[in-house]
Short mmCIF file of C-alpha atoms and ligand atoms in Angstrom, two decimals:
data_model
loop_
_atom_site.label_atom_id
_atom_site.label_comp_id
_atom_site.label_asym_id
_atom_site.label_seq_id
_atom_site.Cartn_x
_atom_site.Cartn_y
_atom_site.Cartn_z
CA MET N 832 36.12 64.85 -77.97
CA THR N 833 35.74 61.60 -79.83
CA ILE N 834 34.16 58.54 -78.23
CA THR N 835 34.54 55.08 -79.81
CA LEU N 836 31.37 53.31 -78.96
CA VAL N 837 31.48 49.57 -79.00
CA ALA N 838 28.48 47.15 -79.48
CA GLY N 839 28.76 43.50 -80.33
CA ALA N 840 25.90 41.38 -79.23
CA ARG N 841 22.02 41.61 -79.21
CA PRO N 842 21.79 43.06 -75.57
CA ASN N 843 24.27 45.84 -76.54
CA PHE N 844 22.07 47.33 -79.20
CA MET N 845 19.32 48.67 -76.94
CA LYS N 846 21.96 50.02 -74.61
CA ILE N 847 23.87 52.06 -77.29
CA ALA N 848 20.72 53.50 -78.97
CA PRO N 849 19.96 56.12 -76.31
CA ILE N 850 23.66 56.94 -75.85
CA ILE N 851 23.92 57.82 -79.54
CA ASP N 852 20.79 59.98 -79.22
CA ALA N 853 22.22 61.79 -76.25
CA ILE N 854 25.48 62.45 -78.07
CA GLU N 855 23.72 63.67 -81.16
CA ASN N 856 21.58 65.95 -79.01
CA LYS N 857 24.57 67.61 -77.24
CA LYS N 858 26.32 67.82 -80.57
CA SER N 859 23.43 69.75 -81.98
CA LEU N 860 23.72 72.18 -79.16
CA GLY N 861 27.26 72.98 -80.14
CA PHE N 862 29.19 70.80 -77.66
CA ASP N 863 32.42 69.27 -79.10
CA ILE N 864 31.46 65.58 -78.78
CA ASN N 865 31.53 63.06 -81.54
CA TYR N 866 31.45 59.30 -81.81
CA ARG N 867 32.52 56.38 -83.90
CA LEU N 868 30.31 53.18 -83.68
CA VAL N 869 32.23 49.84 -83.82
CA HIS N 870 30.22 46.69 -84.30
CA THR N 871 32.46 43.78 -83.53
CA GLY N 872 30.16 41.34 -85.40
CA GLN N 873 29.94 38.94 -82.38
CA HIS N 874 26.29 38.61 -83.34
CA TYR N 875 25.69 38.59 -87.07
CA ASP N 876 22.43 36.91 -87.78
CA LYS N 877 19.89 39.39 -89.23
CA ASN N 878 17.37 38.77 -86.38
CA LEU N 879 20.09 39.17 -83.68
CA SER N 880 21.62 42.26 -85.12
CA ASP N 881 20.34 44.15 -88.31
CA THR N 882 16.68 44.03 -87.08
CA PHE N 883 17.67 45.97 -83.81
CA PHE N 884 19.70 48.66 -85.81
CA LYS N 885 16.64 49.21 -88.06
CA GLU N 886 13.97 49.24 -85.39
CA LEU N 887 15.79 51.34 -82.93
CA ASN N 888 17.16 53.76 -85.64
CA ILE N 889 20.67 53.05 -84.72
CA PRO N 890 23.17 54.47 -87.51
CA PHE N 891 24.97 52.00 -89.65
CA PRO N 892 28.23 51.10 -87.63
CA ASP N 893 31.29 52.92 -88.94
CA ILE N 894 32.96 49.48 -88.99
CA ASN N 895 31.99 45.88 -88.48
CA LEU N 896 34.80 43.77 -87.29
CA GLU N 897 32.88 40.64 -88.43
CA VAL N 898 34.41 38.36 -85.86
CA LYS N 899 31.47 36.04 -85.70
CA SER N 900 31.41 32.88 -83.62
CA GLY N 901 34.13 30.63 -82.04
CA SER N 902 35.11 29.39 -78.68
CA GLN N 903 35.36 31.89 -75.86
CA ALA N 904 39.17 32.40 -76.52
CA GLN N 905 38.79 32.50 -80.33
CA GLN N 906 36.02 35.04 -80.34
CA THR N 907 37.68 37.14 -77.52
CA ALA N 908 41.09 37.01 -79.48
CA ALA N 909 39.48 37.90 -82.83
CA ILE N 910 37.75 40.99 -81.33
CA MET N 911 40.97 42.14 -79.74
CA VAL N 912 42.96 41.83 -82.97
CA GLY N 913 40.21 43.67 -85.00
CA PHE N 914 39.71 46.38 -82.35
CA GLU N 915 43.48 47.00 -81.92
CA LYS N 916 43.69 47.74 -85.68
CA GLU N 917 40.58 49.94 -85.40
CA LEU N 918 42.05 52.08 -82.69
CA GLN N 919 45.39 52.51 -84.53
CA LYS N 920 43.46 53.76 -87.69
CA HIS N 921 41.03 55.82 -85.69
CA PRO N 922 42.39 57.04 -82.30
CA CYS N 923 39.93 58.36 -80.00
CA ASP N 924 39.72 60.08 -76.46
CA LEU N 925 37.47 57.46 -74.83
CA VAL N 926 36.23 54.04 -75.47
CA MET N 927 32.82 53.37 -74.30
CA VAL N 928 31.65 49.78 -73.65
CA VAL N 929 28.26 48.54 -72.46
CA GLY N 930 27.15 45.40 -70.62
CA ASP N 931 29.07 42.17 -70.09
CA VAL N 932 29.52 40.34 -73.37
CA ASN N 933 32.89 39.22 -74.80
CA SER N 934 33.12 42.40 -76.87
CA THR N 935 32.78 44.38 -73.71
CA MET N 936 35.80 42.79 -72.05
CA ALA N 937 37.97 42.35 -75.26
CA CYS N 938 37.63 46.04 -76.35
CA THR N 939 38.27 47.15 -72.74
CA ILE N 940 41.63 45.28 -72.62
CA VAL N 941 42.75 46.68 -76.06
CA ALA N 942 41.68 50.24 -75.17
CA LYS N 943 43.72 50.27 -72.00
CA LYS N 944 46.75 48.78 -73.50
CA ALA N 945 46.66 51.43 -76.14
CA GLY N 946 46.58 53.96 -73.42
CA ILE N 947 42.91 55.08 -73.93
CA LYS N 948 40.51 55.64 -71.09
CA VAL N 949 37.46 53.41 -70.77
CA ALA N 950 33.93 54.05 -69.68
CA HIS N 951 31.73 51.13 -68.86
CA VAL N 952 27.98 51.53 -68.89
CA GLU N 953 26.28 49.04 -66.56
CA ALA N 954 29.37 48.71 -64.40
CA GLY N 955 29.51 47.02 -61.03
CA ILE N 956 26.84 44.32 -61.38
CA ARG N 957 27.78 40.92 -60.04
CA SER N 958 26.18 37.49 -59.90
CA GLY N 959 28.85 36.00 -57.86
CA ASP N 960 28.80 32.95 -60.30
CA MET N 961 32.14 32.46 -61.88
CA ASN N 962 30.77 29.79 -64.17
CA MET N 963 29.11 32.51 -66.24
CA PRO N 964 31.41 33.87 -68.96
CA GLU N 965 29.65 37.27 -68.31
CA GLU N 966 30.67 37.38 -64.69
CA ILE N 967 34.28 37.09 -65.84
CA ASN N 968 33.82 39.68 -68.51
CA ARG N 969 32.26 42.08 -65.84
CA ILE N 970 35.07 41.65 -63.29
CA LEU N 971 37.92 42.02 -65.90
CA THR N 972 36.29 44.97 -67.51
CA ASP N 973 35.60 46.76 -64.24
CA SER N 974 39.20 46.02 -63.13
CA LEU N 975 40.34 48.40 -66.04
CA THR N 976 37.56 50.78 -66.31
CA ASP N 977 38.17 54.62 -65.63
CA TYR N 978 34.53 55.81 -65.45
CA PHE N 979 31.90 53.63 -64.08
CA PHE N 980 28.28 54.26 -65.09
CA THR N 981 25.98 52.28 -62.86
CA THR N 982 22.35 51.16 -62.62
CA SER N 983 21.92 50.60 -58.94
CA GLU N 984 23.29 51.17 -55.49
CA TYR N 985 24.22 47.52 -55.35
CA ALA N 986 26.47 48.10 -58.34
CA ASN N 987 27.98 51.15 -56.54
CA LYS N 988 28.67 49.07 -53.40
CA ASN N 989 30.35 46.23 -55.50
CA LEU N 990 32.64 48.72 -57.00
CA THR N 991 33.56 50.51 -53.87
CA ASN N 992 34.23 47.03 -52.21
CA GLN N 993 36.57 46.36 -55.15
CA GLY N 994 38.41 49.61 -54.29
CA VAL N 995 37.10 51.82 -56.95
CA GLN N 996 37.18 55.49 -55.98
CA THR N 997 33.72 56.90 -55.45
CA ASN N 998 34.45 59.97 -57.57
CA ASN N 999 34.73 57.69 -60.66
CA ILE N 1000 31.47 56.11 -60.04
CA PHE N 1001 28.37 57.74 -61.64
CA PHE N 1002 24.89 56.28 -60.59
CA VAL N 1003 22.94 57.17 -63.74
CA GLY N 1004 20.31 54.64 -63.92
CA ASN N 1005 19.51 52.08 -66.69
CA VAL N 1006 20.10 52.87 -70.45
CA MET N 1007 18.18 49.65 -71.46
CA ILE N 1008 15.07 51.33 -69.79
CA ASP N 1009 15.63 54.47 -71.76
CA THR N 1010 15.16 52.49 -74.89
CA LEU N 1011 12.17 50.58 -73.34
CA LEU N 1012 10.25 53.75 -72.35
CA LYS N 1013 11.03 55.56 -75.55
CA ASN N 1014 9.77 52.73 -77.83
CA GLU N 1015 6.97 51.44 -75.68
CA HIS N 1016 4.32 53.12 -77.86
CA ARG N 1017 5.80 51.55 -80.92
CA PHE N 1018 5.71 47.95 -79.61
CA LYS N 1019 4.38 45.88 -82.51
CA LYS N 1020 2.03 42.85 -82.56
CA PRO N 1021 3.93 39.83 -83.98
CA GLU N 1022 2.47 37.63 -86.61
CA ILE N 1023 2.26 34.74 -84.09
CA TRP N 1024 -0.36 36.67 -82.07
CA ASN N 1025 -2.93 36.16 -84.85
CA THR N 1026 -1.75 32.82 -85.93
CA LEU N 1027 -2.20 31.38 -82.48
CA ASN N 1028 -5.13 33.68 -81.56
CA LEU N 1029 -3.26 34.81 -78.42
CA GLU N 1030 -5.25 36.71 -75.83
CA GLU N 1031 -4.05 39.29 -73.33
CA LYS N 1032 -2.63 37.75 -70.10
CA LYS N 1033 -3.38 34.30 -71.30
CA TYR N 1034 0.03 33.14 -72.51
CA LEU N 1035 3.56 32.82 -71.39
CA VAL N 1036 6.82 33.92 -72.90
CA LEU N 1037 10.04 31.73 -72.55
CA THR N 1038 13.62 32.53 -73.39
CA LEU N 1039 16.69 30.43 -72.83
CA HIS N 1040 20.25 30.76 -73.91
CA ARG N 1041 22.69 30.49 -70.99
CA PRO N 1042 25.21 27.67 -71.34
CA SER N 1043 24.23 26.28 -67.96
CA ASN N 1044 20.66 25.73 -69.31
CA VAL N 1045 21.03 25.05 -73.06
CA ASP N 1046 24.39 23.28 -73.53
CA GLU N 1047 23.42 19.96 -71.87
CA GLU N 1048 20.75 17.82 -73.47
CA ASN N 1049 19.07 16.22 -70.43
CA GLN N 1050 19.11 19.52 -68.48
CA LEU N 1051 17.30 21.36 -71.28
CA LYS N 1052 14.79 18.47 -71.82
CA ALA N 1053 13.90 18.35 -68.13
CA LEU N 1054 13.55 22.11 -67.90
CA ILE N 1055 11.27 22.54 -70.79
CA SER N 1056 9.16 19.49 -69.85
CA GLN N 1057 8.79 20.72 -66.43
CA ILE N 1058 7.76 24.23 -67.57
CA LYS N 1059 5.25 22.67 -70.05
CA MET N 1060 3.63 20.67 -67.28
CA GLU N 1061 3.43 23.53 -64.83
CA ALA N 1062 2.00 25.93 -67.34
CA LYS N 1063 -1.09 23.75 -67.77
CA ASP N 1064 -2.74 24.69 -71.10
CA TYR N 1065 -1.40 28.16 -71.32
CA PRO N 1066 0.36 28.62 -74.55
CA ILE N 1067 4.17 29.22 -74.14
CA ILE N 1068 5.75 31.24 -76.78
CA PHE N 1069 9.44 30.48 -77.16
CA PRO N 1070 11.65 32.57 -79.41
CA VAL N 1071 14.65 30.40 -79.80
CA HIS N 1072 18.29 31.70 -79.58
CA PRO N 1073 20.62 30.21 -82.10
CA ARG N 1074 22.75 28.73 -79.38
CA THR N 1075 19.67 26.98 -78.04
CA LYS N 1076 18.48 25.88 -81.44
CA LYS N 1077 21.53 23.75 -82.07
CA LEU N 1078 20.66 21.42 -79.16
CA LEU N 1079 16.88 21.65 -79.54
CA ASN N 1080 16.91 20.45 -83.09
CA GLY N 1081 17.83 16.92 -82.02
CA LEU N 1082 15.49 16.72 -79.01
CA ASN N 1083 12.07 16.39 -80.51
CA LEU N 1084 10.40 18.30 -77.76
CA ASN N 1085 6.90 18.72 -79.25
CA PHE N 1086 4.10 19.82 -77.02
CA LYS N 1087 0.72 21.08 -78.03
CA ASN N 1088 1.08 24.36 -75.92
CA LEU N 1089 4.77 25.02 -76.73
CA HIS N 1090 5.22 27.26 -79.63
CA TYR N 1091 8.72 27.72 -81.12
CA THR N 1092 9.55 30.94 -83.08
CA ASN N 1093 12.76 32.53 -84.53
CA PRO N 1094 14.25 35.20 -82.40
CA LEU N 1095 11.88 38.29 -82.64
CA GLY N 1096 12.76 41.85 -83.06
CA TYR N 1097 12.73 44.31 -80.21
CA LEU N 1098 9.33 45.77 -80.74
CA GLU N 1099 7.53 42.52 -81.34
CA PHE N 1100 9.28 40.79 -78.47
CA ASN N 1101 8.44 43.52 -76.02
CA PHE N 1102 4.91 43.58 -77.33
CA LEU N 1103 4.61 39.89 -76.34
CA VAL N 1104 6.09 40.55 -72.92
CA LYS N 1105 3.94 43.46 -72.15
CA HIS N 1106 0.70 41.55 -72.79
CA SER N 1107 1.85 38.25 -71.31
CA LEU N 1108 0.73 36.60 -68.07
CA ALA N 1109 4.40 36.01 -67.25
CA VAL N 1110 7.78 35.59 -68.66
CA LEU N 1111 10.29 32.71 -67.93
CA THR N 1112 13.81 33.54 -68.89
CA ASP N 1113 17.56 33.06 -68.06
CA SER N 1114 18.41 36.50 -69.49
CA GLY N 1115 19.37 39.43 -67.20
CA GLY N 1116 18.14 42.35 -69.29
CA ILE N 1117 14.59 40.89 -69.63
CA THR N 1118 14.32 40.80 -65.86
CA GLU N 1119 14.76 44.56 -65.88
CA GLU N 1120 12.31 45.23 -68.67
CA THR N 1121 9.61 42.93 -66.97
CA THR N 1122 10.24 44.87 -63.73
CA VAL N 1123 9.47 48.21 -65.39
CA LEU N 1124 6.49 46.67 -67.45
CA ASN N 1125 5.17 45.13 -64.25
CA ILE N 1126 4.91 41.64 -65.65
CA PRO N 1127 5.86 38.64 -63.30
CA CYS N 1128 9.17 37.11 -64.34
CA PHE N 1129 10.68 33.64 -63.26
CA THR N 1130 14.37 33.70 -63.72
CA LEU N 1131 15.61 30.20 -64.66
CA ARG N 1132 19.11 30.75 -62.96
CA ASP N 1133 20.36 30.29 -59.40
CA THR N 1134 21.83 33.82 -59.15
CA THR N 1135 21.25 37.25 -60.50
CA GLU N 1136 23.53 40.20 -60.90
CA ARG N 1137 20.37 42.46 -60.76
CA PRO N 1138 19.01 41.81 -57.31
CA GLU N 1139 16.88 44.99 -57.33
CA THR N 1140 14.59 43.18 -59.97
CA CYS N 1141 13.81 40.66 -57.05
CA ASN N 1142 13.95 42.83 -54.10
CA ILE N 1143 11.66 45.55 -55.42
CA GLY N 1144 10.72 44.34 -58.97
CA THR N 1145 8.60 41.51 -60.33
CA ASN N 1146 11.39 38.91 -60.62
CA VAL N 1147 11.81 35.70 -58.69
CA LEU N 1148 14.83 33.36 -58.85
CA ILE N 1149 13.75 29.84 -59.63
CA GLY N 1150 17.07 28.16 -60.73
CA LYS N 1151 16.84 24.56 -61.35
CA ASP N 1152 14.51 23.97 -58.41
CA PHE N 1153 11.35 22.46 -59.65
CA ASN N 1154 9.51 22.99 -56.32
CA LYS N 1155 10.27 26.77 -56.60
CA LEU N 1156 8.89 26.65 -60.17
CA SER N 1157 5.74 24.89 -58.99
CA ASN N 1158 5.25 27.41 -56.16
CA ALA N 1159 5.93 30.40 -58.42
CA PHE N 1160 3.23 29.15 -60.88
CA SER N 1161 0.62 28.41 -57.96
CA LYS N 1162 1.16 32.02 -56.88
CA LEU N 1163 0.83 33.37 -60.44
CA PHE N 1164 -2.35 31.40 -61.22
CA SER N 1165 -3.90 32.48 -57.79
CA ARG N 1166 -3.11 36.13 -58.70
CA GLN N 1167 -0.90 36.54 -55.70
CA TRP N 1168 1.95 38.16 -57.54
CA ASN N 1169 3.25 41.41 -55.94
CA LYS N 1170 3.28 44.42 -58.03
CA GLY N 1171 6.70 45.64 -58.54
CA THR N 1172 8.23 49.02 -57.87
CA ILE N 1173 10.56 50.66 -60.48
CA PRO N 1174 14.18 51.03 -59.31
CA GLU N 1175 15.57 54.55 -58.70
CA LEU N 1176 16.71 56.48 -61.90
CA TRP N 1177 15.21 53.96 -64.26
CA ASP N 1178 13.32 56.79 -65.87
CA GLY N 1179 14.40 57.10 -69.44
CA LYS N 1180 17.10 59.75 -68.83
CA SER N 1181 20.07 57.65 -68.04
CA ALA N 1182 21.97 58.20 -71.26
CA GLU N 1183 21.60 61.95 -70.96
CA ARG N 1184 23.08 61.74 -67.40
CA ILE N 1185 26.19 59.77 -68.90
CA ILE N 1186 26.75 62.44 -71.54
CA ASN N 1187 26.31 65.24 -69.06
CA HIS N 1188 28.95 63.60 -66.90
CA LEU N 1189 31.36 63.24 -69.80
CA ILE N 1190 30.80 66.95 -70.67
CA GLU N 1191 31.79 67.79 -67.03
CA ILE N 1192 34.75 65.46 -66.97
CA TYR N 1193 36.22 66.50 -70.28
CA LYS N 1194 35.22 70.17 -69.76
CA LEU N 1195 33.57 70.40 -73.15
C1 LIG J 622 25.96 36.31 -75.88
C2 LIG J 622 26.52 37.00 -74.53
C3 LIG J 622 25.37 36.83 -73.45
C4 LIG J 622 24.21 37.55 -74.12
C5 LIG J 622 23.82 36.83 -75.40
C6 LIG J 622 22.51 37.44 -75.95
C7 LIG J 622 28.99 36.37 -74.17
C8 LIG J 622 29.91 35.61 -73.43
N1 LIG J 622 27.62 36.01 -74.06
O1 LIG J 622 25.66 34.89 -75.71
O2 LIG J 622 25.90 37.50 -72.30
O3 LIG J 622 23.21 37.42 -73.10
O4 LIG J 622 24.86 36.98 -76.23
O5 LIG J 622 22.10 36.81 -77.13
O6 LIG J 622 29.42 37.43 -74.81
N2 LIG J 622 25.15 32.38 -83.11
C9 LIG J 622 24.50 32.58 -84.26
N3 LIG J 622 24.25 33.78 -84.87
C10 LIG J 622 24.54 34.92 -84.22
C11 LIG J 622 25.25 34.85 -82.90
C12 LIG J 622 25.55 33.65 -82.48
O7 LIG J 622 24.16 31.49 -84.88
O8 LIG J 622 24.37 36.00 -84.72
C13 LIG J 622 25.32 31.21 -82.49
C14 LIG J 622 26.88 30.91 -82.61
O9 LIG J 622 27.06 29.74 -83.54
C15 LIG J 622 27.32 30.59 -81.24
C16 LIG J 622 26.19 30.64 -80.40
O10 LIG J 622 25.14 31.18 -81.14
O11 LIG J 622 27.97 29.33 -81.19
C17 LIG J 622 26.47 31.53 -79.24
O12 LIG J 622 26.81 32.91 -79.59
P1 LIG J 622 27.74 33.83 -78.83
O13 LIG J 622 27.87 35.20 -79.27
O14 LIG J 622 29.08 33.09 -78.53
O15 LIG J 622 27.14 33.76 -77.23
P2 LIG J 622 25.54 33.91 -76.88
O16 LIG J 622 25.28 32.68 -76.38
O17 LIG J 622 24.70 34.47 -77.93
#
């Protein structure tokens, strides 16, 4: 069988890496399984894309659709037009999409209209917040998906509530954690460690890129100022996403302990996370990684599509409530943070499970 594997944005790359490895493994054992890698080009900056391919040994994509930026509709439409041509030229048996970015949804729609089955990796997660473009992407993708590969029982339940038949839901664990565990021994000290004389557990890591946090000037200013105040003198390392940079450039937010950097590569970023006192973020994937690395995580959002990171992991939802932020810092500084537990099947073998299921489904 031939799978067309789609990746478009930074959080997709660490999810496809173990899937490609698992396909290659089965292929070398004589199974009739092959793939074609399509990069939509949604993320195109070197440090949001190429670096991840190099660091994670992901093969060069067979094609890059080079859609780049645009409004939600422009970007989605460009991906659809490019991907339709791709599927006409290179038909396949299955399109596999990962995560919840615009590329995930756009390629799912195109595949289904071309009569091709779709497998969605990380299916079923829901934040309940329709203001997030990702939530719309999740719902639309899952309304068309044929094979649902899930990370948690919550996701399974969301899907059955939506009417998905249980025999199409495959609880396999978390491919992002496959990549984390495989590469943990390769994490690399970033230059900023030496420049700032950072010390283990004596600094914080901050990332922000959600439209609700970074598209409005006063909101961003208030959030960063509050974090800076609560963090006392602890250095805060802030790798800045291009979306955030656009607004930050005009804000002149210069504090002694707030250190801006360009987005870091996978190995350097996770080195920083692993040795930090805590992480503050509005990302979803990072809350999964901090849970597995047992690092306290403050989520700067009101909702999460990954409730297991809060219920059993190290994550706590802060949202825009400065009291919650203050309480979380007090707990952190007084060392009252609960040790997290690792969710079921987040064990480094999820991609292998996915490919084993496909081998069964397609009787390879
Ligand atoms: C996208 C995903 C989000 C994911 C995030 C990780 C959607 C709807 N959102 O958000 O789920 O968590 O990626 O990074 O798919 N830009 C660059 N260079 C790039 C890419 C983007 O400068 O390589 C700029 C663009 O000018 C654009 C802005 O960043 O205006 C946002 O990029 P976009 O891909 O639209 O969404 P993200 O905010 O990155």
